Amino acid sequence: MPSLPNPFRPTAGATPPELIGRQGVLDEFEYGLRLGSGAPGLLTIITGARGIGKTALLSEAQDKAREQGWIVVSETATPGFLGRIGETMRLHLEELGPGPAGRRITALGVAGFTVTTQLPPERQVDWRRLGEQLLNELAEKKTGLLFTVDEIHSADRTELSQLAADVQHFIRDGLPIGLLFAGLPAAVSDLLNEGVATFLRRAERIDLHAAAINEVERSYEDTFRQAGIKIDEDQVRRAAEATGGYPFLIQLIGYQLWRQAEINNFTLEADNVTQAIAAASRRHEMTVIEAALSTASEKDMDFLRAMAEDDGVVAAGNIGKRLNAKSNVVANYRARLIAAGLIEAPAYGKVDFAIPGLREYLRKSRDK
Ligand SMILES: Nc1ncnc2c1ncn2[C@@H]1O[C@H](COP(=O)(O)OP(=O)(O)O)[C@@H](O)[C@H]1O
Ligand SMILES: [Mg+2]
């Protein structure tokens, strides 16, 4: 019996063995890479709840870009990210060799982007000129430059609008630039509505959702069959259903199934599946749910518990009635919880949980 290492990766940002349900988005992006400057797939904002697979999708897009010869500059939107992008661009330009680009860059004397969070005006000018040089070099080589910025919900507004202004400028000049952002949906909507960068409103907005259960089932089936692990059809189905199609749970449950198979002679019986699901759910509660709830106040918790009385989407007004709270108070909590990524508003005046298993968790803790 082959003893392959466990392929599942239940860790934030880790690359999963198979990126389920994202082919369409990636195709669009690859098409954009071939078209080059100004293609819609090259200006995209990816949004979705924690653990839905934003970072994994960004990584895959980066790989695709590199395969096409593009230079990739990937950053997380912590303070100073604009300067760090500048620094990386400078290194790439140097690497492009002692040709005209190398000489021009020394003439510019560009260095030290990383010292401050917000670039002072003269650095901003340098930043843009540096970007133009690099992009012109790459355009000649028929490739391009991709920026990816993760977690933009926490970005400094000034840095973000500077980056947007520069990228807009590059696009206007027909330079081969791509920009992919990822962040939590509500916070990203706020950012766009605040008018941080009007130009970004034209970006393609991809809201990631759970994968289809059938796809998860097929993926589990393939993975286990290839590894010589035996499991019945109805048990695969049960495991797939327990994931709810939620990427982090797909990895957690897959990982635990694999461990069960290792101790059960490469066979997964109903008991093994039950245990794997239970272990994965505990882990999910600890890592995702409790972390997400750690910043919730007692009042937030009251609101959430009132929501958990329903089985699905609920009108925010009903929560107000249950809590005996005025509508402005309800609106206040609703906004806070949406911004925290705990709940979402699937329709006007409606709310639902944004994290799978949160409802069940709240019910369990209530019944304790
Ligand atoms: N499309 C997918 N199919 C299967 N697993 C995925 C997929 N996308 C992400 N994952 C896995 O889900 C988990 C969360 O992904 P991550 O990209 O960190 O989410 P986010 O950035 O949205 O919080 C990781 O363990 C990752 O390997
Ligand atoms: Mg992430």
Coordinates of C-alpha atoms and ligand atoms in Angstrom, one line a residue:
M1 CA 0.0 0.0 0.0
P2 CA 1.5 3.4 -1.0
S3 CA 1.9 5.7 1.9
L4 CA 1.6 9.1 0.3
P5 CA 1.9 12.2 2.5
N6 CA -1.4 13.8 3.5
P7 CA -2.1 16.2 0.6
F8 CA -4.8 18.4 2.4
R9 CA -3.7 21.8 3.7
P10 CA -6.0 23.2 6.4
T11 CA -4.0 26.3 6.9
A12 CA -4.8 29.9 6.0
G13 CA -3.2 30.9 2.7
A14 CA -1.9 27.4 2.0
T15 CA -2.2 26.0 -1.5
P16 CA -4.8 23.2 -1.5
P17 CA -4.2 20.0 -3.5
E18 CA -7.1 21.0 -5.8
L19 CA -8.5 24.5 -6.2
I20 CA -12.2 23.5 -6.5
G21 CA -14.7 25.6 -8.4
R22 CA -12.4 28.4 -9.4
Q23 CA -11.7 27.5 -13.0
G24 CA -14.0 30.1 -14.5
V25 CA -12.3 32.9 -12.7
L26 CA -8.9 31.7 -13.6
D27 CA -9.7 31.3 -17.2
E28 CA -10.9 34.9 -17.4
F29 CA -7.7 36.0 -15.8
E30 CA -5.5 34.0 -18.1
Y31 CA -7.4 35.4 -21.1
G32 CA -6.7 38.9 -19.7
L33 CA -3.0 38.1 -19.4
R34 CA -2.9 37.2 -23.1
L35 CA -4.8 40.4 -24.1
G36 CA -2.5 42.5 -21.9
S37 CA -3.1 46.1 -21.1
G38 CA -6.6 47.2 -20.2
A39 CA -8.2 43.7 -20.2
P40 CA -11.0 43.4 -17.7
G41 CA -9.7 40.3 -16.0
L42 CA -6.6 42.3 -15.1
L43 CA -8.3 44.7 -12.8
T44 CA -10.2 42.6 -10.3
I45 CA -11.2 42.7 -6.7
I46 CA -11.8 39.3 -5.0
T47 CA -14.1 39.4 -2.0
G48 CA -15.5 36.7 0.4
A49 CA -15.7 35.5 3.9
R50 CA -12.7 34.3 5.9
G51 CA -11.6 30.9 4.8
I52 CA -13.4 31.0 1.5
G53 CA -10.2 30.9 -0.5
K54 CA -9.2 34.4 -1.5
T55 CA -5.5 34.1 -0.7
A56 CA -5.3 30.7 -2.4
L57 CA -6.9 32.1 -5.5
L58 CA -4.5 35.0 -5.6
S59 CA -1.6 32.5 -5.4
E60 CA -2.9 30.5 -8.3
A61 CA -3.3 33.7 -10.4
Q62 CA 0.2 34.6 -9.5
D63 CA 1.5 31.3 -10.8
K64 CA -0.5 31.7 -14.0
A65 CA 1.0 35.1 -14.5
R66 CA 4.6 33.8 -13.9
E67 CA 4.0 31.0 -16.4
Q68 CA 3.3 33.7 -19.0
G69 CA 6.5 35.4 -18.2
W70 CA 4.9 38.2 -16.1
I71 CA 6.7 39.7 -13.1
V72 CA 4.6 39.4 -10.0
V73 CA 4.7 41.7 -7.0
S74 CA 2.6 40.4 -4.2
E75 CA 1.9 42.3 -1.0
T76 CA -0.4 42.3 2.0
A77 CA -2.0 45.6 2.7
T78 CA -0.2 46.3 6.0
P79 CA 1.2 49.8 6.5
G80 CA 4.0 50.7 4.0
F81 CA 2.8 48.3 1.3
L82 CA 3.1 50.9 -1.4
G83 CA 6.8 51.5 -0.5
R84 CA 7.5 47.8 -0.5
I85 CA 6.0 47.5 -4.0
G86 CA 8.3 50.3 -5.1
E87 CA 11.3 48.6 -3.6
T88 CA 10.5 45.3 -5.3
M89 CA 10.0 47.0 -8.6
R90 CA 13.4 48.6 -8.2
L91 CA 15.0 45.2 -7.7
H92 CA 13.3 43.8 -10.7
L93 CA 14.4 46.7 -12.8
E94 CA 18.0 46.2 -11.7
E95 CA 17.8 42.5 -12.4
L96 CA 16.7 43.2 -16.0
G97 CA 20.3 43.9 -16.5
P98 CA 22.9 46.5 -17.4
G99 CA 21.0 47.6 -20.5
P100 CA 19.4 51.0 -20.8
A101 CA 17.0 50.3 -18.0
G102 CA 19.8 49.7 -15.5
R103 CA 21.5 52.9 -16.5
R104 CA 18.4 55.0 -16.3
I105 CA 17.6 53.6 -12.8
T106 CA 20.9 54.7 -11.4
A107 CA 20.4 58.1 -12.9
L108 CA 17.1 58.3 -11.1
G109 CA 18.8 57.3 -7.8
V110 CA 15.6 55.6 -6.6
A111 CA 16.0 53.9 -3.2
G112 CA 14.6 53.8 0.2
F113 CA 10.9 53.4 -0.5
T114 CA 10.4 51.3 2.7
V115 CA 11.1 54.0 5.3
T116 CA 7.7 55.5 5.6
T117 CA 4.2 54.3 5.3
Q118 CA 3.0 57.1 3.1
L119 CA 5.3 58.2 0.4
P120 CA 6.1 61.9 0.4
P121 CA 5.4 63.7 -2.9
E122 CA 8.9 63.3 -4.4
R123 CA 8.9 59.6 -3.7
Q124 CA 5.5 59.3 -5.3
V125 CA 7.0 60.8 -8.5
D126 CA 9.9 58.4 -8.3
W127 CA 7.5 55.5 -7.7
R128 CA 5.5 56.2 -10.9
R129 CA 8.6 56.8 -13.0
L130 CA 10.1 53.5 -11.8
G131 CA 6.8 51.7 -12.6
E132 CA 6.8 53.3 -16.1
Q133 CA 10.4 52.1 -16.8
L134 CA 9.8 48.6 -15.6
L135 CA 6.5 48.4 -17.6
N136 CA 8.1 49.7 -20.8
E137 CA 10.8 47.1 -20.5
L138 CA 8.3 44.4 -20.0
A139 CA 6.0 45.6 -22.8
E140 CA 9.0 45.2 -25.2
K141 CA 9.3 41.6 -24.0
K142 CA 5.6 41.2 -24.6
T143 CA 5.0 40.4 -20.9
G144 CA 3.8 42.5 -18.1
L145 CA 3.6 43.3 -14.4
L146 CA 1.1 42.0 -11.9
F147 CA 0.4 43.6 -8.5
T148 CA -1.6 41.5 -6.0
V149 CA -2.6 43.1 -2.7
D150 CA -4.3 40.8 -0.1
E151 CA -6.4 41.9 2.9
I152 CA -7.2 45.3 1.4
H153 CA -10.0 45.8 4.0
S154 CA -7.2 46.9 6.4
A155 CA -5.3 49.1 3.9
D156 CA -4.3 52.6 4.7
R157 CA -6.7 54.7 2.6
T158 CA -4.0 57.1 1.4
E159 CA -1.7 54.4 0.2
L160 CA -4.5 52.6 -1.5
S161 CA -5.6 55.7 -3.4
Q162 CA -2.0 56.4 -4.5
L163 CA -1.6 52.9 -5.8
A164 CA -5.0 53.2 -7.7
A165 CA -4.0 56.5 -9.2
D166 CA -0.7 55.1 -10.4
V167 CA -2.2 52.0 -11.9
Q168 CA -4.9 54.0 -13.6
H169 CA -2.2 56.1 -15.1
F170 CA -0.3 53.0 -16.4
I171 CA -3.5 51.6 -17.9
R172 CA -4.2 54.9 -19.7
D173 CA -0.7 54.8 -21.2
G174 CA -1.4 51.3 -22.5
L175 CA 1.2 49.6 -20.3
P176 CA 0.8 45.9 -19.5
I177 CA -0.2 46.2 -15.8
G178 CA -2.5 43.9 -13.8
L179 CA -4.0 44.5 -10.4
L180 CA -5.6 41.9 -8.2
F181 CA -7.0 42.8 -4.8
A182 CA -8.6 40.6 -2.1
G183 CA -10.5 41.4 1.0
L184 CA -13.6 41.0 3.2
P185 CA -16.7 42.0 1.3
A186 CA -18.3 44.6 3.6
A187 CA -15.1 46.4 4.3
V188 CA -14.2 46.5 0.6
S189 CA -17.7 47.9 -0.3
D190 CA -17.1 50.6 2.3
L191 CA -13.7 51.4 0.7
L192 CA -15.3 51.7 -2.7
N193 CA -18.2 53.8 -1.4
E194 CA -15.9 56.2 0.4
G195 CA -14.6 57.1 -3.0
V196 CA -11.0 56.2 -2.0
A197 CA -10.4 55.6 -5.7
T198 CA -13.3 56.0 -8.0
F199 CA -11.4 54.2 -10.7
L200 CA -11.5 51.0 -8.6
R201 CA -15.3 50.9 -8.9
R202 CA -14.8 49.9 -12.5
A203 CA -12.8 46.9 -11.4
E204 CA -14.3 43.5 -11.9
R205 CA -15.7 42.4 -8.5
I206 CA -15.7 38.6 -7.8
D207 CA -17.5 37.6 -4.7
L208 CA -16.3 34.1 -3.8
H209 CA -18.8 31.5 -2.6
A210 CA -18.7 28.0 -1.3
A211 CA -17.9 25.3 -3.9
A212 CA -20.7 23.0 -5.2
I213 CA -21.0 19.8 -3.0
N214 CA -20.8 17.6 -6.2
E215 CA -17.5 19.1 -7.0
V216 CA -16.2 18.4 -3.5
E217 CA -17.4 14.9 -3.8
R218 CA -15.7 14.3 -7.1
S219 CA -12.5 15.8 -5.8
Y220 CA -12.4 13.7 -2.6
E221 CA -13.2 10.6 -4.8
D222 CA -10.3 11.3 -7.1
T223 CA -7.9 12.0 -4.3
F224 CA -8.7 8.9 -2.3
R225 CA -8.8 6.6 -5.3
Q226 CA -5.4 7.8 -6.6
A227 CA -4.0 7.1 -3.1
G228 CA -5.5 3.6 -3.0
I229 CA -7.8 4.6 -0.1
K230 CA -11.1 2.7 -0.1
I231 CA -14.3 4.5 0.7
D232 CA -18.0 3.9 -0.3
E233 CA -19.9 6.3 -2.5
D234 CA -22.4 7.3 0.2
Q235 CA -19.6 7.9 2.7
V236 CA -17.8 10.3 0.3
R237 CA -21.1 12.0 -0.2
R238 CA -21.6 12.4 3.5
A239 CA -18.1 13.8 4.0
A240 CA -18.6 16.2 1.0
E241 CA -21.9 17.4 2.4
A242 CA -20.4 18.1 5.8
T243 CA -18.0 20.6 4.2
G244 CA -20.9 22.7 3.0
G245 CA -18.6 23.4 0.1
Y246 CA -16.6 25.8 2.4
P247 CA -13.0 25.6 1.3
F248 CA -11.4 25.6 4.8
L249 CA -13.7 22.8 5.8
I250 CA -12.9 20.9 2.6
Q251 CA -9.3 20.9 3.7
L252 CA -10.0 20.2 7.4
I253 CA -12.3 17.2 6.7
G254 CA -10.1 15.9 3.9
Y255 CA -7.1 16.1 6.2
Q256 CA -8.9 14.2 9.0
L257 CA -10.2 11.6 6.6
W258 CA -6.7 10.9 5.4
R259 CA -5.5 10.5 9.0
Q260 CA -8.3 8.1 9.7
A261 CA -7.3 6.1 6.6
E262 CA -3.7 5.9 7.7
I263 CA -4.7 4.2 11.0
N264 CA -7.4 2.0 9.4
N265 CA -5.4 0.2 6.8
F266 CA -6.3 2.6 4.0
T267 CA -10.0 2.0 4.3
L268 CA -12.6 4.6 5.4
E269 CA -15.7 3.2 7.1
A270 CA -18.7 5.0 8.4
D271 CA -17.1 5.3 11.8
N272 CA -14.0 6.8 10.4
V273 CA -15.9 9.4 8.5
T274 CA -18.0 10.3 11.6
Q275 CA -14.8 10.8 13.6
A276 CA -13.1 12.8 10.9
I277 CA -16.1 15.2 10.6
A278 CA -16.2 15.6 14.4
A279 CA -12.5 16.3 14.6
A280 CA -12.6 18.8 11.7
S281 CA -15.6 20.6 13.2
R282 CA -13.8 21.0 16.5
R283 CA -10.8 22.4 14.8
H284 CA -13.0 24.7 12.7
E285 CA -14.7 26.1 15.8
M286 CA -11.4 26.8 17.5
T287 CA -9.6 28.4 14.6
V288 CA -12.3 30.2 12.7
I289 CA -15.4 30.6 14.8
E290 CA -13.8 31.5 18.1
A291 CA -11.2 33.7 16.5
A292 CA -14.0 35.6 14.6
L293 CA -16.0 35.9 17.9
S294 CA -13.1 37.1 20.0
T295 CA -13.7 40.7 19.2
A296 CA -17.5 40.6 19.6
S297 CA -19.0 42.5 22.6
E298 CA -21.7 41.1 24.9
K299 CA -24.3 43.1 22.9
D300 CA -22.9 41.7 19.6
M301 CA -23.3 38.2 21.1
D302 CA -26.9 39.0 22.0
F303 CA -27.6 40.0 18.5
L304 CA -25.9 36.9 17.1
R305 CA -27.8 34.6 19.5
A306 CA -31.1 36.2 18.5
M307 CA -30.2 35.5 14.9
A308 CA -29.3 31.8 15.6
E309 CA -33.0 31.2 16.6
D310 CA -33.7 31.1 12.9
D311 CA -32.7 28.4 10.4
G312 CA -31.7 30.7 7.6
V313 CA -31.8 34.3 6.4
V314 CA -33.8 36.5 8.8
A315 CA -35.1 40.1 8.6
A316 CA -33.1 42.5 10.8
G317 CA -36.4 43.9 12.0
N318 CA -37.3 40.6 13.6
I319 CA -34.0 40.5 15.5
G320 CA -34.9 44.0 16.9
K321 CA -38.2 42.6 18.1
R322 CA -36.6 39.7 19.8
L323 CA -34.1 41.9 21.5
N324 CA -36.7 44.6 22.2
A325 CA -34.3 47.1 20.6
K326 CA -34.9 50.3 18.5
S327 CA -34.3 50.1 14.8
N328 CA -31.3 52.5 14.9
V329 CA -29.7 50.3 17.5
V330 CA -30.3 47.2 15.4
A331 CA -28.8 49.0 12.4
N332 CA -25.8 49.9 14.4
Y333 CA -25.1 46.3 15.5
R334 CA -25.9 45.0 12.1
A335 CA -23.3 47.3 10.5
R336 CA -20.7 46.4 13.1
L337 CA -21.2 42.7 12.7
I338 CA -21.1 42.9 8.9
A339 CA -17.8 44.8 9.0
A340 CA -16.4 42.2 11.4
G341 CA -17.2 39.5 8.7
L342 CA -19.5 37.7 11.1
I343 CA -22.8 38.3 9.3
E344 CA -23.8 39.3 5.8
A345 CA -26.7 41.0 4.2
P346 CA -27.9 38.8 1.4
A347 CA -30.8 41.1 0.6
Y348 CA -32.1 44.5 1.7
G349 CA -33.0 44.4 5.4
K350 CA -32.0 40.8 5.7
V351 CA -29.1 39.2 7.6
D352 CA -27.5 35.8 7.6
F353 CA -24.3 34.3 9.1
A354 CA -21.2 34.7 7.0
I355 CA -19.3 31.8 8.6
P356 CA -20.5 28.2 8.2
G357 CA -21.2 26.5 11.5
L358 CA -21.5 29.8 13.4
R359 CA -25.3 29.3 13.9
E360 CA -24.8 25.7 15.2
Y361 CA -22.0 26.9 17.5
L362 CA -24.1 29.6 19.0
R363 CA -27.0 27.2 19.6
K364 CA -24.7 24.7 21.2
S365 CA -23.2 27.3 23.6
R366 CA -26.7 28.6 24.4
D367 CA -27.9 25.0 25.3
K368 CA -24.9 24.4 27.5
Ligands
LIG1 N1 -11.0 26.5 -4.2 C1 -10.6 25.8 -3.1 N2 -10.8 24.4 -3.0 C2 -10.3 23.7 -2.0 N3 -9.7 24.3 -0.9 C3 -9.4 25.6 -1.0 C4 -9.9 26.4 -2.0 N4 -9.5 27.7 -1.8 C5 -8.9 27.7 -0.6 N5 -8.8 26.4 -0.1 C6 -8.3 26.1 1.2 O1 -9.1 26.7 2.2 C7 -8.4 27.3 3.2 C8 -8.6 28.8 3.3 O2 -8.1 29.4 2.1 P1 -7.6 30.9 2.1 O3 -7.1 31.2 0.7 O4 -6.6 31.1 3.2 O5 -8.9 31.8 2.5 P2 -9.1 33.3 2.7 O6 -7.9 34.0 2.2 O7 -10.4 33.7 1.9 O8 -9.3 33.5 4.2 C9 -6.9 26.9 3.0 O9 -6.7 25.7 3.7 C10 -6.9 26.6 1.5 O10 -5.9 25.6 1.2
MG2 MG -6.5 35.2 3.2

